Coordinates of C-alpha atoms in Angstrom, one line a residue:
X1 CA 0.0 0.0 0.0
X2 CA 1.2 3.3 -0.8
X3 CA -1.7 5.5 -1.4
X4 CA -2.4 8.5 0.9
X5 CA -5.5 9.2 1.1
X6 CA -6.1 13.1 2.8
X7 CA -2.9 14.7 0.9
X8 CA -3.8 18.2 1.7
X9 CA -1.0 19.4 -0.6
X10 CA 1.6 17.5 -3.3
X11 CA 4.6 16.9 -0.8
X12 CA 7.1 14.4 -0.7
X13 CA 7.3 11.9 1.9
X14 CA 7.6 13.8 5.3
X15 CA 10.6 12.3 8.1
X16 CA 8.7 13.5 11.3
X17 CA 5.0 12.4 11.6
X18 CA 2.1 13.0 14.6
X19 CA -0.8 11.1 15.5
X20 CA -3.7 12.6 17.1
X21 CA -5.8 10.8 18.8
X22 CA -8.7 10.6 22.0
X23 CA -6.4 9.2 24.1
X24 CA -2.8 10.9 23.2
X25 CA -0.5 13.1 20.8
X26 CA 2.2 10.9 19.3
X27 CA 5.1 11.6 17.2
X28 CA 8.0 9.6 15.0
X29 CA 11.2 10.4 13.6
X30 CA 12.9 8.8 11.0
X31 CA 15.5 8.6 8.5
X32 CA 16.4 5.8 6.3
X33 CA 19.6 4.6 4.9
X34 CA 20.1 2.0 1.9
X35 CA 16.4 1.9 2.4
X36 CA 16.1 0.7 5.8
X37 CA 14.0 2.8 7.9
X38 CA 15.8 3.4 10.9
X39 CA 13.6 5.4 14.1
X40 CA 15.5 8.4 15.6
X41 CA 12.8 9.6 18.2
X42 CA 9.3 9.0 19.7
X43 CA 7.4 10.4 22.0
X44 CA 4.3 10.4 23.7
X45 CA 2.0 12.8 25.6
X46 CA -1.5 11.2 27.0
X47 CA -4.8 13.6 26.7
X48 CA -7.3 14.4 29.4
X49 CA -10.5 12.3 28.6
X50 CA -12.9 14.6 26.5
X51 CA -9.4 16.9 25.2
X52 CA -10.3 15.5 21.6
X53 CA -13.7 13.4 20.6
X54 CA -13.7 12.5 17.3
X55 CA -16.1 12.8 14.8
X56 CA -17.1 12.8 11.1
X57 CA -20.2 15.4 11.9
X58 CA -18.7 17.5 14.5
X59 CA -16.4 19.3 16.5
X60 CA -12.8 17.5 17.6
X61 CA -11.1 19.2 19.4
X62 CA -12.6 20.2 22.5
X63 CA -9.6 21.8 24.1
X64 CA -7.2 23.1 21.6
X65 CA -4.5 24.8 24.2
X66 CA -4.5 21.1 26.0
X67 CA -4.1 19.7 22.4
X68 CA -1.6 22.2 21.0
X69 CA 0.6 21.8 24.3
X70 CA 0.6 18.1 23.9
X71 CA 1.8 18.6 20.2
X72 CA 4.9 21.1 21.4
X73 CA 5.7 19.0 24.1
X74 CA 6.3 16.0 21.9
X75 CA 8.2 18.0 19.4
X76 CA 10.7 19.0 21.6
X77 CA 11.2 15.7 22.6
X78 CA 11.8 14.5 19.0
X79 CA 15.6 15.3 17.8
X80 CA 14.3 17.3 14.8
X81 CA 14.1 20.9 14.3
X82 CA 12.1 21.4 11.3
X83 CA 8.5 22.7 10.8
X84 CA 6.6 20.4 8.5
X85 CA 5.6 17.2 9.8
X86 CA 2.7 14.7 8.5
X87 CA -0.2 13.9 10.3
X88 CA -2.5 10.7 11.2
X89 CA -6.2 11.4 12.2
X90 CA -8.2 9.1 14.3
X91 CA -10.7 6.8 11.2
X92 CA -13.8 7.6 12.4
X93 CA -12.9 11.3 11.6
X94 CA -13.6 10.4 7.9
X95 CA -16.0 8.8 5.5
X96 CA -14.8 6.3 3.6
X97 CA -17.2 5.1 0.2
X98 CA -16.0 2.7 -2.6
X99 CA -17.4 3.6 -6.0
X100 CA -17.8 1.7 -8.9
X101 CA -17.3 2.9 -12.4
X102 CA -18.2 1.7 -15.6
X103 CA -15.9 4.2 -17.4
X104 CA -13.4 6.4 -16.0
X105 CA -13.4 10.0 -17.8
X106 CA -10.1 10.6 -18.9
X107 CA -9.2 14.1 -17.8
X108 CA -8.7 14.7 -14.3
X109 CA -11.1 17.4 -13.8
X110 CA -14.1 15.7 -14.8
X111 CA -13.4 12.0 -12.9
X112 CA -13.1 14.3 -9.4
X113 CA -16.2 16.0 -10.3
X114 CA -17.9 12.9 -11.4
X115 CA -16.7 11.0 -7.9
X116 CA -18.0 14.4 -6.1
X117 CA -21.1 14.2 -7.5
X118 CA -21.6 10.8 -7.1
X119 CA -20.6 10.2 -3.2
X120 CA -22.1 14.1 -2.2
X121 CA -25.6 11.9 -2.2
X122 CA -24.9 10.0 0.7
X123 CA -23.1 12.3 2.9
X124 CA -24.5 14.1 5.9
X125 CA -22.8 17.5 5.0
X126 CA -22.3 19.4 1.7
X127 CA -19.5 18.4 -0.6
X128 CA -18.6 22.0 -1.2
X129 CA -17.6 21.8 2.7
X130 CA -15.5 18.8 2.5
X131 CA -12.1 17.8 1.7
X132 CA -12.0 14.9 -1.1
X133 CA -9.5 12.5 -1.8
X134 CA -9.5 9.2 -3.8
X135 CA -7.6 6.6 -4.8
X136 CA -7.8 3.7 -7.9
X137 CA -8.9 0.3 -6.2
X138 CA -9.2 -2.6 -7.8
X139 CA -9.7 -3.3 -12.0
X140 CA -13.6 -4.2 -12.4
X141 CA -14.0 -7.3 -14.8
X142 CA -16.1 -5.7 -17.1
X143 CA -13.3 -2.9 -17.8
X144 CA -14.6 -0.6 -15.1
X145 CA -12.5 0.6 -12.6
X146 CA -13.9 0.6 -8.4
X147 CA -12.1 4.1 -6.5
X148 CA -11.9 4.2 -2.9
X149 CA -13.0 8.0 -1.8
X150 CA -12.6 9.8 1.6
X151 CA -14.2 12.8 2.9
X152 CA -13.2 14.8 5.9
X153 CA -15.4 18.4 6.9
X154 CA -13.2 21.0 5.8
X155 CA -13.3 22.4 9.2
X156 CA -12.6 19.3 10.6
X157 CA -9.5 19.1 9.1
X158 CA -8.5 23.0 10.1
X159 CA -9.0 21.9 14.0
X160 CA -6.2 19.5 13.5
X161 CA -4.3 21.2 11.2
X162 CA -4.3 24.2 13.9
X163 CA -3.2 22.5 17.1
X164 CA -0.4 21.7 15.0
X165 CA 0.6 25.4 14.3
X166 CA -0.2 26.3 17.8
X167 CA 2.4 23.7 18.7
X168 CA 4.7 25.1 16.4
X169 CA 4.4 23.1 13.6
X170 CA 2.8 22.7 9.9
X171 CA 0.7 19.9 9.3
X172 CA 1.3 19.3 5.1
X173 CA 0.3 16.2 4.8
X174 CA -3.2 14.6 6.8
X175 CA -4.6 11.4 6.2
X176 CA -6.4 8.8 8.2
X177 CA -4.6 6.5 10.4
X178 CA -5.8 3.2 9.1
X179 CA -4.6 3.7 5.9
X180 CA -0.9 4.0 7.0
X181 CA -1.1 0.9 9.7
X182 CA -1.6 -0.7 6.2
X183 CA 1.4 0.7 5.0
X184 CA 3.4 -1.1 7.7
X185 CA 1.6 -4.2 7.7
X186 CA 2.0 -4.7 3.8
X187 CA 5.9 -4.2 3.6
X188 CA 6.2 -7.5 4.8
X189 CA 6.5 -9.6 1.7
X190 CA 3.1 -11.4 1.1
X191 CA 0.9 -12.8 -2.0
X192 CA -0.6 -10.4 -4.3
X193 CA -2.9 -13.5 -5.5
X194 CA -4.2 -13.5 -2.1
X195 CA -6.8 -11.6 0.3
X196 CA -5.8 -10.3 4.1
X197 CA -7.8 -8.7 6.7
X198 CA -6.6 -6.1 9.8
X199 CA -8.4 -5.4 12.4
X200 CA -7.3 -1.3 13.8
X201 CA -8.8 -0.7 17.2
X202 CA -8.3 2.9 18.8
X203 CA -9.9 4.3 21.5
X204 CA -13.8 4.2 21.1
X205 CA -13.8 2.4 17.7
X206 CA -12.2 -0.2 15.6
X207 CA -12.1 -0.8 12.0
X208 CA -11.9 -3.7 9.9
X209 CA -10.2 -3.7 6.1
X210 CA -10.1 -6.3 3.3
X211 CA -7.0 -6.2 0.9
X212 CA -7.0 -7.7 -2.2
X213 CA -3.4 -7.7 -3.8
X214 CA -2.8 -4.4 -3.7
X215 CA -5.8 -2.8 -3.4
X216 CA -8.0 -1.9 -0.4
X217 CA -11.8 -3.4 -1.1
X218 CA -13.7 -3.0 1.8
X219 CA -13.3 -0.7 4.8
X220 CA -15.8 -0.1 8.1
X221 CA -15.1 2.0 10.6
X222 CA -17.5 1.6 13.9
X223 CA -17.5 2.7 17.5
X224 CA -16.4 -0.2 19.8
X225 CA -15.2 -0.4 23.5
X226 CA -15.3 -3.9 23.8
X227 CA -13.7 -6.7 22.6
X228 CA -17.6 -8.2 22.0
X229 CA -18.1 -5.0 19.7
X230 CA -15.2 -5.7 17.9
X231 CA -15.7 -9.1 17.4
X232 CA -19.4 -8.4 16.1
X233 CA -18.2 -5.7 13.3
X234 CA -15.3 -7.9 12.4
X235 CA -18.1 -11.0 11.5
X236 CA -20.3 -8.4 9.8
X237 CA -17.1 -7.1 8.1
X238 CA -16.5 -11.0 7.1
X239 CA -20.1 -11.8 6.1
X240 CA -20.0 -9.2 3.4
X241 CA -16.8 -9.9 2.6
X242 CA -18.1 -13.4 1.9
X243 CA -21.3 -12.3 0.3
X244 CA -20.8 -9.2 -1.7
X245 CA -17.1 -9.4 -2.8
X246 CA -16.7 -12.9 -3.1
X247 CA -14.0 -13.9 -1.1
X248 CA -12.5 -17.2 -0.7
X249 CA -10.9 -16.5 3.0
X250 CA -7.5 -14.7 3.9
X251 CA -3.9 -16.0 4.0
X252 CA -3.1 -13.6 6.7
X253 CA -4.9 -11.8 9.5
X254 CA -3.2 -8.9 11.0
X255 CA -4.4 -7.2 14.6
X256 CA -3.4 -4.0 15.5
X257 CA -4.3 -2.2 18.8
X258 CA -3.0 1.9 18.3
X259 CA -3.5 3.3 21.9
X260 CA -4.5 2.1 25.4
X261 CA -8.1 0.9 24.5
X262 CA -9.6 -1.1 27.0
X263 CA -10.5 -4.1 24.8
X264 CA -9.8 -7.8 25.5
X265 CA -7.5 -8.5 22.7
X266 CA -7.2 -12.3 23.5
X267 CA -10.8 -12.3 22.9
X268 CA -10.8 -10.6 19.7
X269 CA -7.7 -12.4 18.2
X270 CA -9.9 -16.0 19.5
X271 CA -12.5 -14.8 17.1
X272 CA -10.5 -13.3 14.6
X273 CA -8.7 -16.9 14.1
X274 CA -11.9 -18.9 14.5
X275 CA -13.3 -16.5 11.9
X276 CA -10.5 -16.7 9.2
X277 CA -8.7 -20.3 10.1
X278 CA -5.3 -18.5 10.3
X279 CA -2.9 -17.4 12.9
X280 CA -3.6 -13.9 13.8
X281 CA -0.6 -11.6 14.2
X282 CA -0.6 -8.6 16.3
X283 CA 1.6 -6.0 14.8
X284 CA 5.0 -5.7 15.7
X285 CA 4.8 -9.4 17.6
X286 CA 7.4 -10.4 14.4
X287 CA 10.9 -9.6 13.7
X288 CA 9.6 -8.7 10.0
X289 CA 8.0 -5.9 11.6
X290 CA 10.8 -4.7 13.4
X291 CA 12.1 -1.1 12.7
X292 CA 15.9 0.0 14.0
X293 CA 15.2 2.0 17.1
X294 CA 12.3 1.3 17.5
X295 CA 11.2 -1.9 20.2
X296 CA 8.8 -4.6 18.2
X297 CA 6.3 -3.9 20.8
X298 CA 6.3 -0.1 20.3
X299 CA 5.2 -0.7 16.3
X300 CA 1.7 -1.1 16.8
X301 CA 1.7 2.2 18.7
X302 CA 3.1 4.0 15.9
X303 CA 2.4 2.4 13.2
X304 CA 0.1 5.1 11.5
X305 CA 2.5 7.9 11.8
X306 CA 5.1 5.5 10.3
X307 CA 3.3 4.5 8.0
X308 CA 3.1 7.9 6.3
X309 CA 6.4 8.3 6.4
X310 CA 7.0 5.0 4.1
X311 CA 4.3 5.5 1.9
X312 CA 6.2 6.5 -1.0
X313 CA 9.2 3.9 -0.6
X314 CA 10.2 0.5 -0.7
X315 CA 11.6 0.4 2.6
X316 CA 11.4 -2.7 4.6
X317 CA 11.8 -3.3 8.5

């Protein structure tokens, strides 16, 4: 995977990235030599419950000076001293729709305003106040192509984007965090003949995405706090999979827990084997996983800020 989904502007690949969350502000450094990625800082600063709530429909950030103090405290803590950094937004923050065209118009202009006109009828807000990104999925067999689109509120995305300046930095590059836990998870070497499943749980939700080679075919995003909750979406998230997309089960199941969520993650990797008839692995448990300077066990925690950071390269762990 190396698409990014909320690029705010064309940037290369940034070496510092944050991740704001409910329950914290985190932030990675890297840099990478003979493309190994190699993890000069980290750092972590936990919010006050209610700091941030996120939301696809409303306000986030319920405390910015909390928020933006939590940003500049982890940047001085990082061994960097530049301005732009990248930043990873909590899922539920952003709608995610896959649409399916029979042909793709073949000027730029037109396809966005075709895929704007198309998903604007089944969101809650005006288009005209959202920012839209979207990315090729996979090759249709009748010719057509299927796009995976993401909308964030406009204003959503200036909340987050402003913390960041408060704290002293510039925030050039947004996207949700799922999409970049991908990004780690898929630079171990695996089948492109073959589907996978991960299961993301953050604080107050979890999602649940299908991968087909290299493309990402189905995606749900639903508040959780219990392992039960999770283990429901995921066999909703399995019975469509099953139904609607045809799938033939999943060579690999991935489980990644970003923050301190209070879920039973035995109980969710029990169903998540019983569901798929594999071994589950929880991110960063592997030494294919491992990043230099940075502990295995520490990867799930940061793996969607570092995943933005690799989503341009071939860098392996």
């Amino acid at each position: 995977m190396s698409n990014s989904l909320f690029a705010i502007v064309s940037t290369p690949r940034p070496s510092v990235a944050l991740a704001i969350s409910a329950a914290a502000v985190k932030g990675v450094a890297i840099t990478s030599v003979e493309s190994k990625v190699r993890v000069i800082g980290h750092a972590t600063v936990s919010l006050p419950l209610g700091a941030v709530e996120p939301t696809a429909t409303a306000v986030n950030i319920a405390d910015s000076a909390i928020v933006a103090s939590a940003v500049r405290q982890v940047i001085k803590e990082l061994p960097w001293k530049g301005r732009r950094v990248g930043l990873v937004v909590p899922d539920c923050v952003g709608k995610v729709s896959f649409l399916k065209l029979d042909q793709v118009p073949s000027r730029t202009n037109d396809l966005r305003k075709l895929i704007a006109w198309q998903v604007n009828k089944v969101l809650p807000f005006p288009i005209e106040e959202a920012q839209l990104e979207y990315f090729p999925g996979q090759q249709l067999p009748d010719g057509g192509r299927e796009f995976v689109v993401g909308v964030i509120r406009r204003d959503i995305v200036e909340e987050y984007e402003g913390v960041c300046k408060t704290g002293g930095v510039y925030a050039g590059l947004v996207d949700l965090s799922v999409f970049n836990v991908v990004n780690v998870a898929a630079l171990k070497l695996i089948d492109e003949t073959q589907d996978w499943v991960l299961v993301h749980i953050m604080n107050g939700y979890s999602t649940v995405v299908f991968i087909r080679g290299n493309s990402v075919v189905l995606l749900r995003t639903l508040h959780t706090a219990t392992g039960d909750d999770v283990a429901a979406s995921l066999h909703q998230s399995a019975m469509f999979y099953e139904d609607r997309l045809k799938g033939h089960g999943v060579s690999r199941a991935v489980l990644v827990r970003g923050d301190e969520a209070l879920v039973d993650l035995d109980l969710v990797e029990s169903r998540m084997q019983t569901q798929f008839n594999v071994q589950v692995e929880r991110l960063g448990s592997r030494d294919d996983f491992a990043f230099e300077g940075l502990d295995m066990a520490a990867v799930g925690a940061f793996a969607g800020p570092l995943g933005l950071m690799v989503r341009d390269e071939g860098l392996s762990g």
